[in-house]
CSV table of C-alpha atoms and ligand atoms in Angstrom, one decimal:
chain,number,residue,atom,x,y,z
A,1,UNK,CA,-20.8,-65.1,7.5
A,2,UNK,CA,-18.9,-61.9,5.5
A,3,UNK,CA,-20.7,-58.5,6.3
A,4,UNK,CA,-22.9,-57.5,3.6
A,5,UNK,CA,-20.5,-54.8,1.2
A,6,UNK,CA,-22.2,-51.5,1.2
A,7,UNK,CA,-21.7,-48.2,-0.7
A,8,UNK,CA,-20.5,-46.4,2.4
A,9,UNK,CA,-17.9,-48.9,3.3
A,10,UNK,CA,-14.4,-47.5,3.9
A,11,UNK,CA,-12.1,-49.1,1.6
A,12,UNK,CA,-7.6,-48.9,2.4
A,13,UNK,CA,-6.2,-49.3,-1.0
A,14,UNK,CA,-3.1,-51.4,-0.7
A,15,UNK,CA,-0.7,-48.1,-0.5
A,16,UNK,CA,-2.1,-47.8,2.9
A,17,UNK,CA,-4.4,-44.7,2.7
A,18,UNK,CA,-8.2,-45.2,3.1
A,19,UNK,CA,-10.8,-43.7,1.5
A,20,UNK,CA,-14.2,-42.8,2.8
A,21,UNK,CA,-16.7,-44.7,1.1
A,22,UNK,CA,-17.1,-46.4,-2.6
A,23,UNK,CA,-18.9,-43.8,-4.4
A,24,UNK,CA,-16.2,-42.3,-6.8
A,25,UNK,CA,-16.5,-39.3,-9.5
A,26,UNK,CA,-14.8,-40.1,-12.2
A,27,UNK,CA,-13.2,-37.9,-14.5
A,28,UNK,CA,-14.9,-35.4,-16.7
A,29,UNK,CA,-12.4,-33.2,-18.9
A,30,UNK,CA,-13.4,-29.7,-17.1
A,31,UNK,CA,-12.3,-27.4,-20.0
A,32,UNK,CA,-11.9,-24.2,-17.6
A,33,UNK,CA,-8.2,-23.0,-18.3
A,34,UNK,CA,-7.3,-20.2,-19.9
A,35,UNK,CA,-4.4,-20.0,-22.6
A,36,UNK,CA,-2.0,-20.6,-19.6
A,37,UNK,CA,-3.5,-24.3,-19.1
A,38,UNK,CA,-2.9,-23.4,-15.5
A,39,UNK,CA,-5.4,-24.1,-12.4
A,40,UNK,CA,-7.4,-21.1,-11.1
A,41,UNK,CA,-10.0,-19.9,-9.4
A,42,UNK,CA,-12.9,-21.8,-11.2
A,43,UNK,CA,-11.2,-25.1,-10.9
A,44,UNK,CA,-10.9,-24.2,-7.5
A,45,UNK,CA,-14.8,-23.6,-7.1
A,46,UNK,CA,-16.1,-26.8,-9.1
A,47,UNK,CA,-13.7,-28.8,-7.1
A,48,UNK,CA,-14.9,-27.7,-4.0
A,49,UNK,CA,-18.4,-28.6,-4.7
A,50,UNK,CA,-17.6,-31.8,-5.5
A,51,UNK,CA,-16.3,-32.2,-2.4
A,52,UNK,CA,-18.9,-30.9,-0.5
A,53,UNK,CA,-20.8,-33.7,-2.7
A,54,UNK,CA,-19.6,-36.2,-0.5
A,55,UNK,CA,-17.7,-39.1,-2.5
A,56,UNK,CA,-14.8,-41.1,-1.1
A,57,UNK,CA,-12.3,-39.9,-3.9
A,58,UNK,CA,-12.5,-37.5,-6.5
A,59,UNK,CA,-10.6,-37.7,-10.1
A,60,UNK,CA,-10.3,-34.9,-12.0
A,61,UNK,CA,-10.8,-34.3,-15.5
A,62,UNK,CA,-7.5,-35.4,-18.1
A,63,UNK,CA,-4.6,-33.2,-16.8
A,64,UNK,CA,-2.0,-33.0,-20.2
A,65,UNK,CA,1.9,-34.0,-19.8
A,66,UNK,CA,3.2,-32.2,-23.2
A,67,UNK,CA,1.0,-29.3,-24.1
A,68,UNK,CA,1.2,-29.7,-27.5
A,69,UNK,CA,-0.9,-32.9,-27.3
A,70,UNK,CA,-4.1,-31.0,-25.6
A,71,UNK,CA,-7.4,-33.7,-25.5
A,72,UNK,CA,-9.2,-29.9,-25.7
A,73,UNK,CA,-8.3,-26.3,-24.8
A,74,UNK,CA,-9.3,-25.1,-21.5
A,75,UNK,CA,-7.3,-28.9,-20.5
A,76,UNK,CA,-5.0,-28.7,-17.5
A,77,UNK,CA,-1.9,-28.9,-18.3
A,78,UNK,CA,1.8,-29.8,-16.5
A,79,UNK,CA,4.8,-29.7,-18.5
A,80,UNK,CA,8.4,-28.5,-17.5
A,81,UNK,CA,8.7,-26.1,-14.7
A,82,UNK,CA,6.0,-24.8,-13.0
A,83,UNK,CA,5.8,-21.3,-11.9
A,84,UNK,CA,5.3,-20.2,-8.6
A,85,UNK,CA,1.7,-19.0,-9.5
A,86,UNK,CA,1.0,-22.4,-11.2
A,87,UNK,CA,1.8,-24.7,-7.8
A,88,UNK,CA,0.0,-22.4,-5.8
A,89,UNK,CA,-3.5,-22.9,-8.2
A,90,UNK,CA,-3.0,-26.5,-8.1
A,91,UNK,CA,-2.4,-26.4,-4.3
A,92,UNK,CA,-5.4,-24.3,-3.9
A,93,UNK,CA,-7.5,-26.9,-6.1
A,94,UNK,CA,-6.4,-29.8,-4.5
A,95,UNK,CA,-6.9,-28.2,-0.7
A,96,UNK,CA,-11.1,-27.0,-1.6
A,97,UNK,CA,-11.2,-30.7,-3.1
A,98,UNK,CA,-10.1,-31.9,0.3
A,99,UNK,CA,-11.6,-29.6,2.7
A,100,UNK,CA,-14.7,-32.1,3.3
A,101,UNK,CA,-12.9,-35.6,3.5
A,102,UNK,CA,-12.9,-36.5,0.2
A,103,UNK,CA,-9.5,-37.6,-2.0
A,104,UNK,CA,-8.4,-36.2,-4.3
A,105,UNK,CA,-6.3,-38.0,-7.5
A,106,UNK,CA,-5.1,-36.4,-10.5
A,107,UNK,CA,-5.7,-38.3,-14.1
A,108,UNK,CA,-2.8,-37.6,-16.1
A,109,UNK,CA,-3.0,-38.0,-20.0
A,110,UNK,CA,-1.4,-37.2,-23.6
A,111,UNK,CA,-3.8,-37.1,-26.3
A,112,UNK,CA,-2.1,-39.1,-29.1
A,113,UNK,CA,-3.5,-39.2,-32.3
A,114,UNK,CA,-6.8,-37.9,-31.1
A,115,UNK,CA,-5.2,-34.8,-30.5
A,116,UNK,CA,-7.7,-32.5,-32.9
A,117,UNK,CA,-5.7,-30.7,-35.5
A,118,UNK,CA,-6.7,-27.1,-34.0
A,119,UNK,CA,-4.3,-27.8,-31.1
A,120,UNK,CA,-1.8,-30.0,-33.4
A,121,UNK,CA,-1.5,-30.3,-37.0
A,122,UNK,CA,1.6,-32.5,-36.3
A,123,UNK,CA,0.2,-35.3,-33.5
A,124,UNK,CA,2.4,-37.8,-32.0
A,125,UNK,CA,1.8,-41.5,-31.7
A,126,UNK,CA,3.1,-44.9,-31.8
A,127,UNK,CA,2.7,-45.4,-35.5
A,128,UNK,CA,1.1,-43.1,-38.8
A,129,UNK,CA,-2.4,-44.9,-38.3
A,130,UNK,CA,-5.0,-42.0,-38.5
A,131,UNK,CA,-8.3,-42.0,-36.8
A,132,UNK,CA,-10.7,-43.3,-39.1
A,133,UNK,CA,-13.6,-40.8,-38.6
A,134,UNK,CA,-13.6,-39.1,-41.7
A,135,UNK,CA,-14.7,-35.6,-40.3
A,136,UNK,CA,-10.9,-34.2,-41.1
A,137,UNK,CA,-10.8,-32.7,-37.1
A,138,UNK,CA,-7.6,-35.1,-37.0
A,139,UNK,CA,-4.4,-35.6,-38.6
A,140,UNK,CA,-2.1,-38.5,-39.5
A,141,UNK,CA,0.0,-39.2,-36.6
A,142,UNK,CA,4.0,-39.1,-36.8
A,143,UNK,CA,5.3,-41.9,-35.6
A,144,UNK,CA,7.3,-41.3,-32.0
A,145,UNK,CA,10.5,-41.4,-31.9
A,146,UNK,CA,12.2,-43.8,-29.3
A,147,UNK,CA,13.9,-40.5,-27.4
A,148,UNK,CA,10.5,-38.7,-27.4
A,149,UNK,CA,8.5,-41.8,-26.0
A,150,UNK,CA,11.6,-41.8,-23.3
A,151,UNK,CA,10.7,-38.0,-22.7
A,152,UNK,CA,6.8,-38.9,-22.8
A,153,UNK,CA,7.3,-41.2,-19.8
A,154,UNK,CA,9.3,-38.8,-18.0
A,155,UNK,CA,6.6,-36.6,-18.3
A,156,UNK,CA,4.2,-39.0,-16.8
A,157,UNK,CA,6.9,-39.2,-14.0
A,158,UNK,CA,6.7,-35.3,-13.7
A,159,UNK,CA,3.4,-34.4,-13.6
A,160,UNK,CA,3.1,-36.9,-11.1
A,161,UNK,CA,5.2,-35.5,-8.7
A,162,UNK,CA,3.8,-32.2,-9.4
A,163,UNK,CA,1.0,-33.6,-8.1
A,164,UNK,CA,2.2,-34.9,-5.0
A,165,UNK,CA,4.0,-31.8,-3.9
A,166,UNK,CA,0.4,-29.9,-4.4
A,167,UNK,CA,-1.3,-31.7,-2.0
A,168,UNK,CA,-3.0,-34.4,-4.3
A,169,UNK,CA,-3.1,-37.5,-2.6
A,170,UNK,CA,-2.0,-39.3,-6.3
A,171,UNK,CA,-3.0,-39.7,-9.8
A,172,UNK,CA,-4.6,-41.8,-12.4
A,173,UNK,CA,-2.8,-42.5,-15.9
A,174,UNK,CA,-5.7,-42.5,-18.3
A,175,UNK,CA,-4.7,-45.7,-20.6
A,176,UNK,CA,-8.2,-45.6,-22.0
A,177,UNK,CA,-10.7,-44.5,-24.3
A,178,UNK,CA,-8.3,-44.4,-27.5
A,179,UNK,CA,-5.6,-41.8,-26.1
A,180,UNK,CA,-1.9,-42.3,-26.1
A,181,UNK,CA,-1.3,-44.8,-23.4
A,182,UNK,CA,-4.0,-46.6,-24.9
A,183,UNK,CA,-2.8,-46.6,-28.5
A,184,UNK,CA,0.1,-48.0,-27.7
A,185,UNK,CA,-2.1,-51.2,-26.5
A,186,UNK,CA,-4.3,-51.5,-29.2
A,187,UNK,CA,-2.4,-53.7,-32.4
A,188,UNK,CA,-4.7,-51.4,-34.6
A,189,UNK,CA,-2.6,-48.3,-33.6
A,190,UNK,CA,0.6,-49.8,-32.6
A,191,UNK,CA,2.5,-51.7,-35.6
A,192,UNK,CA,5.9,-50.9,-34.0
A,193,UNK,CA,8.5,-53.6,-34.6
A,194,UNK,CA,11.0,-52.2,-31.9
A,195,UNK,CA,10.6,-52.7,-28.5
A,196,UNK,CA,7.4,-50.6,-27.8
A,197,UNK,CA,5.1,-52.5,-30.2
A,198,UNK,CA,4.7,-56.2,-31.4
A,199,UNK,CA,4.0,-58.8,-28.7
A,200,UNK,CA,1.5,-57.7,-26.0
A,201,UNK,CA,4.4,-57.2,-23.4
A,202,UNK,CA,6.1,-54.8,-25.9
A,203,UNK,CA,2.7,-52.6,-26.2
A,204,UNK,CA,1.9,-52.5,-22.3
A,205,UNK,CA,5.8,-51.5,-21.7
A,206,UNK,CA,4.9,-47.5,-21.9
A,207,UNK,CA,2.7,-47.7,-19.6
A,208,UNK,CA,3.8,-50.3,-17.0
A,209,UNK,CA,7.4,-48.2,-17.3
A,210,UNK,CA,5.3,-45.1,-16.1
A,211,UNK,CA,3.2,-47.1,-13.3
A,212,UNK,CA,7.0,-48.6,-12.2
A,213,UNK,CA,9.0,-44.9,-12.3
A,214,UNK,CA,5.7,-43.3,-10.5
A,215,UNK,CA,5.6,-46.0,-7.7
A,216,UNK,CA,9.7,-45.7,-7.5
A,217,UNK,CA,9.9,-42.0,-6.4
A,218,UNK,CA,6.6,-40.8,-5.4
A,219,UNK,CA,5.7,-41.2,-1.2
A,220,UNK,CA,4.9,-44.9,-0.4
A,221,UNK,CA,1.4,-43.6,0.6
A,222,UNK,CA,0.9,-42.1,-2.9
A,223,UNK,CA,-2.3,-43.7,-4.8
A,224,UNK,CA,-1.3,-44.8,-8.6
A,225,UNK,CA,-4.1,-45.7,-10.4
A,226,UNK,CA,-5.0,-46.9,-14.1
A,227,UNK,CA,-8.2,-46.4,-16.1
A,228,UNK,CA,-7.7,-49.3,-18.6
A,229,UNK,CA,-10.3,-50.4,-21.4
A,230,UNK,CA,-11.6,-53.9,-20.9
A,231,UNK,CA,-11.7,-53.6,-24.3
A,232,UNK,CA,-11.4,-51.5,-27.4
A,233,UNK,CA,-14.8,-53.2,-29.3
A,234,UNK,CA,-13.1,-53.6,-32.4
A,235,UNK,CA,-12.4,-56.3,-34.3
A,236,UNK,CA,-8.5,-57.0,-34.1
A,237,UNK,CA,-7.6,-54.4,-31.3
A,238,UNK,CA,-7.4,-54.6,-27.6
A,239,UNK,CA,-9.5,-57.4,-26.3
A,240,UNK,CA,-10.8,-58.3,-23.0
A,241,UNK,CA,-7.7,-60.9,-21.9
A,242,UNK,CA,-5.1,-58.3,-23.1
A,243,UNK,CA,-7.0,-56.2,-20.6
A,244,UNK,CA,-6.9,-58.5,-18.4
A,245,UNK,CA,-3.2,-60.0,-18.6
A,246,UNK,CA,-2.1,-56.1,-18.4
A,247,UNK,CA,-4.1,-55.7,-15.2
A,248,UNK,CA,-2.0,-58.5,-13.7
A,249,UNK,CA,1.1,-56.5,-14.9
A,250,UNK,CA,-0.3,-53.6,-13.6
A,251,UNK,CA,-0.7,-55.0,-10.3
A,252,UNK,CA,2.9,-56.4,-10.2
A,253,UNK,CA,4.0,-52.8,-11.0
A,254,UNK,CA,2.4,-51.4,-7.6
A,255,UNK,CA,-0.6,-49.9,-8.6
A,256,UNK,CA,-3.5,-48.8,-6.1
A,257,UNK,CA,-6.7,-49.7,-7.9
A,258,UNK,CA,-8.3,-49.9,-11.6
A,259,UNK,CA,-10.8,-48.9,-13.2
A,260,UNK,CA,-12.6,-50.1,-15.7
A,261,UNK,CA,-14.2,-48.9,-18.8
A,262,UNK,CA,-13.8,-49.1,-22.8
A,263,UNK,CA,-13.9,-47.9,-26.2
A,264,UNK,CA,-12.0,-44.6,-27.9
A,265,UNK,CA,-13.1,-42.0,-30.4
A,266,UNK,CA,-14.2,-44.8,-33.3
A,267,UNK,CA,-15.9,-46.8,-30.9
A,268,UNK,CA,-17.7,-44.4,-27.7
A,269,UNK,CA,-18.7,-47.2,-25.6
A,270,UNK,CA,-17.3,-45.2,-22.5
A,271,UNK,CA,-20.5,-43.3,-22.6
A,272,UNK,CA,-23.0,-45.3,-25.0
A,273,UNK,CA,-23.1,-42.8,-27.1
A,274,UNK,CA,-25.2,-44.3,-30.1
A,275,UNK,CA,-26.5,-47.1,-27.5
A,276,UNK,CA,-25.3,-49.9,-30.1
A,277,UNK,CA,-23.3,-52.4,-28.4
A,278,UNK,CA,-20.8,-53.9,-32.0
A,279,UNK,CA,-21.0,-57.2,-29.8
A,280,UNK,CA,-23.9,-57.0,-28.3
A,281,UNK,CA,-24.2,-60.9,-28.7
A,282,UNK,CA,-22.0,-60.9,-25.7
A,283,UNK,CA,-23.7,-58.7,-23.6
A,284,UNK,CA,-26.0,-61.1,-21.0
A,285,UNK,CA,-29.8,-59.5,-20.1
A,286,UNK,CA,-28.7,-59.2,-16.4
A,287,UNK,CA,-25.7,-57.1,-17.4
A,288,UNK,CA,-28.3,-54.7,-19.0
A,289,UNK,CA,-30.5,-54.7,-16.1
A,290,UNK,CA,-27.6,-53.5,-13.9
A,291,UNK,CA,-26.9,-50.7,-15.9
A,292,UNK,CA,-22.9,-50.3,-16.0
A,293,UNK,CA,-21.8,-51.4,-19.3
A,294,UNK,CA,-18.7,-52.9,-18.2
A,295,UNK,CA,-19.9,-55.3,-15.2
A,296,UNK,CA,-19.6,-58.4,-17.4
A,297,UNK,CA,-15.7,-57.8,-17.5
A,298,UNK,CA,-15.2,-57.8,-14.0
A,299,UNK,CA,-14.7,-61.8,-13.6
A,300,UNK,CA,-12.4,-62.3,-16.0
A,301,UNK,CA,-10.4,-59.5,-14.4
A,302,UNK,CA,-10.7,-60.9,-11.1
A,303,UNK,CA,-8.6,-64.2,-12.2
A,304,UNK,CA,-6.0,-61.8,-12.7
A,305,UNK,CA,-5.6,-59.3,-9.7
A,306,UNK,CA,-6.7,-58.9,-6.1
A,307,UNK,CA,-6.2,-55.0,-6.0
A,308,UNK,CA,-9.8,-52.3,-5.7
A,309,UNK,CA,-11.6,-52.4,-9.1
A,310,UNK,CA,-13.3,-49.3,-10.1
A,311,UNK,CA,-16.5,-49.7,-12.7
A,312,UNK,CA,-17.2,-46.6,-14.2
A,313,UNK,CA,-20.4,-46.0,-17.1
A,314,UNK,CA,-23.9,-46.2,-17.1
A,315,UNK,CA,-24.3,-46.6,-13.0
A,316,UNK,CA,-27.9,-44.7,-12.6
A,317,UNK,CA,-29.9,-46.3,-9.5
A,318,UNK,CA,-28.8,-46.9,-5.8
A,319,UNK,CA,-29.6,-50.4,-6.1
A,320,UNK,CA,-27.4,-51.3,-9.1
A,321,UNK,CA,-24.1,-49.6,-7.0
A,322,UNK,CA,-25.2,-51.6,-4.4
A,323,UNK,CA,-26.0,-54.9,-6.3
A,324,UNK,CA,-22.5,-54.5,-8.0
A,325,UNK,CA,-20.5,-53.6,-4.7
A,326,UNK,CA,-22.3,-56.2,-2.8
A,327,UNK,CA,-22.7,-59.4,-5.4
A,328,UNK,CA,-19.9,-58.6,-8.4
A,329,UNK,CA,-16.9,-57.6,-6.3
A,330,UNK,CA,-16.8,-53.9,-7.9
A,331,UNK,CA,-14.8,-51.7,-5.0
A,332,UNK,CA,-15.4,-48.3,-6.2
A,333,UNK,CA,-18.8,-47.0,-8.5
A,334,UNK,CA,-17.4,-44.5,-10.6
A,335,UNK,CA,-19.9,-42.1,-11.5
A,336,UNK,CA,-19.4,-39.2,-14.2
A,337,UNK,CA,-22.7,-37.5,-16.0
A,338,UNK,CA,-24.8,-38.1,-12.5
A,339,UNK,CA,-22.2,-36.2,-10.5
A,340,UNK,CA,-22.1,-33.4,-13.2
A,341,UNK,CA,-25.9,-33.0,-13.0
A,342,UNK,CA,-26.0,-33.1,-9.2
A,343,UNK,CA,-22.9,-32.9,-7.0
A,344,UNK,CA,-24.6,-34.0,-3.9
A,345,UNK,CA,-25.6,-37.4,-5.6
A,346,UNK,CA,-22.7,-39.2,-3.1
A,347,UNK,CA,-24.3,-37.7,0.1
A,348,UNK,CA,-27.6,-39.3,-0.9
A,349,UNK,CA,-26.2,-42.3,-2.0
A,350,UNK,CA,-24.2,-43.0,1.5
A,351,UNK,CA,-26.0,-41.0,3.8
A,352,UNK,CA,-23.5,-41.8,6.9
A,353,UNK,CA,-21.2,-39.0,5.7
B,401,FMN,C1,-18.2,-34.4,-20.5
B,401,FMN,C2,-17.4,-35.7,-20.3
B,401,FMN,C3,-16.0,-35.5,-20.1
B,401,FMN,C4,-15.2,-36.6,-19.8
B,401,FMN,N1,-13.9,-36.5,-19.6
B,401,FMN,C5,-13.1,-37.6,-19.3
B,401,FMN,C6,-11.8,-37.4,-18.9
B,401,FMN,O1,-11.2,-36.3,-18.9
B,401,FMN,N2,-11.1,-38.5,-18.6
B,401,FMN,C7,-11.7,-39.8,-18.6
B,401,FMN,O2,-11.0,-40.8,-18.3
B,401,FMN,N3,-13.0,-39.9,-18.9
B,401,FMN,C8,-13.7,-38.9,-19.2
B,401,FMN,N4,-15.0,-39.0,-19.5
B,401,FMN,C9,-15.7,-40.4,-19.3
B,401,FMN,C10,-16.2,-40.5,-17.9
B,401,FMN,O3,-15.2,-40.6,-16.9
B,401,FMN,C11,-17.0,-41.8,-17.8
B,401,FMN,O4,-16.2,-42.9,-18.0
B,401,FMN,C12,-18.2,-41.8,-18.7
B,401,FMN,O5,-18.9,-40.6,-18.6
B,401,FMN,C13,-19.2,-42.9,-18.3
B,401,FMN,O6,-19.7,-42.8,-17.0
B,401,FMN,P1,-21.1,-42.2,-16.6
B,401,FMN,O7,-22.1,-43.0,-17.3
B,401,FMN,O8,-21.2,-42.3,-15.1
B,401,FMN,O9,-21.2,-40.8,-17.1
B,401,FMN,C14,-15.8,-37.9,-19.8
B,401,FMN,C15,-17.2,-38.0,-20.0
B,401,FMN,C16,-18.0,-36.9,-20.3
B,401,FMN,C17,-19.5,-37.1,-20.5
């Protein structure tokens, strides 16, 4: 008979490095830089705290590649050189994350077209398809040009290894919740005809050519990670099998683990914010009971890899985590709002640590 999957298991992800237990804080956009976009002493506090909290790994909020594409001032951002002063914060952050055995991985991001016009008036993104929000905070994209999306995944590259040399032990691309990675997935934002839009291949080629590059010339023992919608919920963009087929991809390419969750700026399903599921018809009763909103997804992604899948959204009770690390073959609970309201919710939740 298999032992019985528990919350405080240790889990080695397939780079080799092992983290603690399953309870994992997700990212939440921290908004605490000044005009700089540099790591300092507040980041340095928070992420401390979080450590002391107790969860296996720890993801910080959206860290931007090209500054000019902010998901909000007060973001993190690496871009270009970095100054003395600037290693040294991040080194500082990543080292208080640390100093109680937790991980710590940095999310990397570009906002896209959902970078608000009081950052950018002049956004970048696969193709001129505007948010459709009708609240003017956004723009009409420009489409990229094919030397700036080659630049875009260098930056990727960069920030990565930023991250590495300041002690983080990796990063997560966010390919989620409607920013850039994830525009280029969704056929609603992506009507490319070259060779970065089109077939489903073409659209996941961004970011499978930043997982690949990452994986190439970071340390073997470097965690690359993806938070990937399982799907967009809207009619015509991203579905659940593209999700799924990219996984797969994803998997080829080397990553660590994935997490799951869903929905961008037109669609907020990531946090349930109007608590109206558009396809509700889908959603089963015992997927409701068991809080996280994206558990149903979770088989259909497991036809496709064998790597750690991370469920993030909605997780509120001990016994759901448990129910869906022991019976639905989730790896990691993320958790974001709960670990904002109390930081020690990990300790509680795997008292062995
Ligand atoms: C204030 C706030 C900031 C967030 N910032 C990010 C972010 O930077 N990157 C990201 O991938 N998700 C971000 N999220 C989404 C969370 O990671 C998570 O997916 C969502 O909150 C659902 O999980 P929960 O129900 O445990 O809060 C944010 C959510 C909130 C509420």
């Amino acid at each position: 008979m298999s032992a019985v999957r528990k919350l405080s298991d240790q889990v080695t992800l397939p780079c080799g490095v092992v983290v603690p237990n399953r309870i994992v804080k997700a990212a939440l956009t921290e908004g605490l830089a000044g005009g700089d976009n540099h790591a300092n002493e507040r980041f340095v506090r928070l992420y401390r705290r979080w450590g002391e909290g107790g969860a296996g790994m720890l993801i910080t909020g959206n860290v931007i590649v090209d500054r000019t594409h902010l998901e909000r001032g007060g973001n993190l951002a690496i871009d270009g050189a970095q100054s003395n002063e600037a290693l040294s914060s991040l080194a500082a952050m990543a080292q208080a994350a640390k100093a109680h055995g937790s991980l710590i991985v940095m999310q990397l991001n570009h906002a896209g077209r959902q970078t608000q016009k009081m950052i950018n008036k002049h956004p970048l993104a696969p193709s001129n398809i505007g948010l459709k929000m009708g609240n003017g905070r956004f723009a009409t994209p420009t489409p990229m040009t094919a030397d700036y999306i080659e630049k875009t995944i260098e930056a990727f590259v960069h920030a990565a290894l930023i991250a590495e040399q300041t002690g983080f032990d990796g990063i997560q691309v966010h390919a989620g919740h409607g920013y850039l990675t994830s525009q280029f997935l969704s056929p609603l934002s992506n009507r490319r005809t070259d060779e970065w839009g089109g077939s489903l291949e073409n659209r996941a080629r961004f970011l499978i050519e930043i997982i690949r590059r990452i994986r190439a010339r970071a340390r073997k023992s470097f965690i690359v990670a993806v938070k990937l919608n399982s799907a967009d919920f809207q009619r015509g963009g991203f579905s659940e099998d593209d999700s799924a087929t990219v996984a797969g991809w994803l998997q080829e390419a080397g990553l660590d683990f994935i997490e799951v969750s869903g929905g961008n700026y037109e669609q907020p399903r990531m946090i349930n914010f109007d608590r109206k599921d558009p396809l509700a018809a889908n959603k089963r009763e015992s997927t409701m009971r068991r809080e996280a909103y994206f558990l149903d997804f979770v088989p259909k992604l497991r036809k496709h890899v064998s790597i750690p899948v991370m469920v993030t959204g909605g997780f509120r009770s001990a016994e759901a985590m448990e129910r869906a690390v022991g019976e639905d073959g989730v790896d990691f609970v993320g958790l974001g709002r709960p670990i904002a309201l109390d930081p020690d919710a990990p300790k509680k939740l795997c008292p062995a640590r």
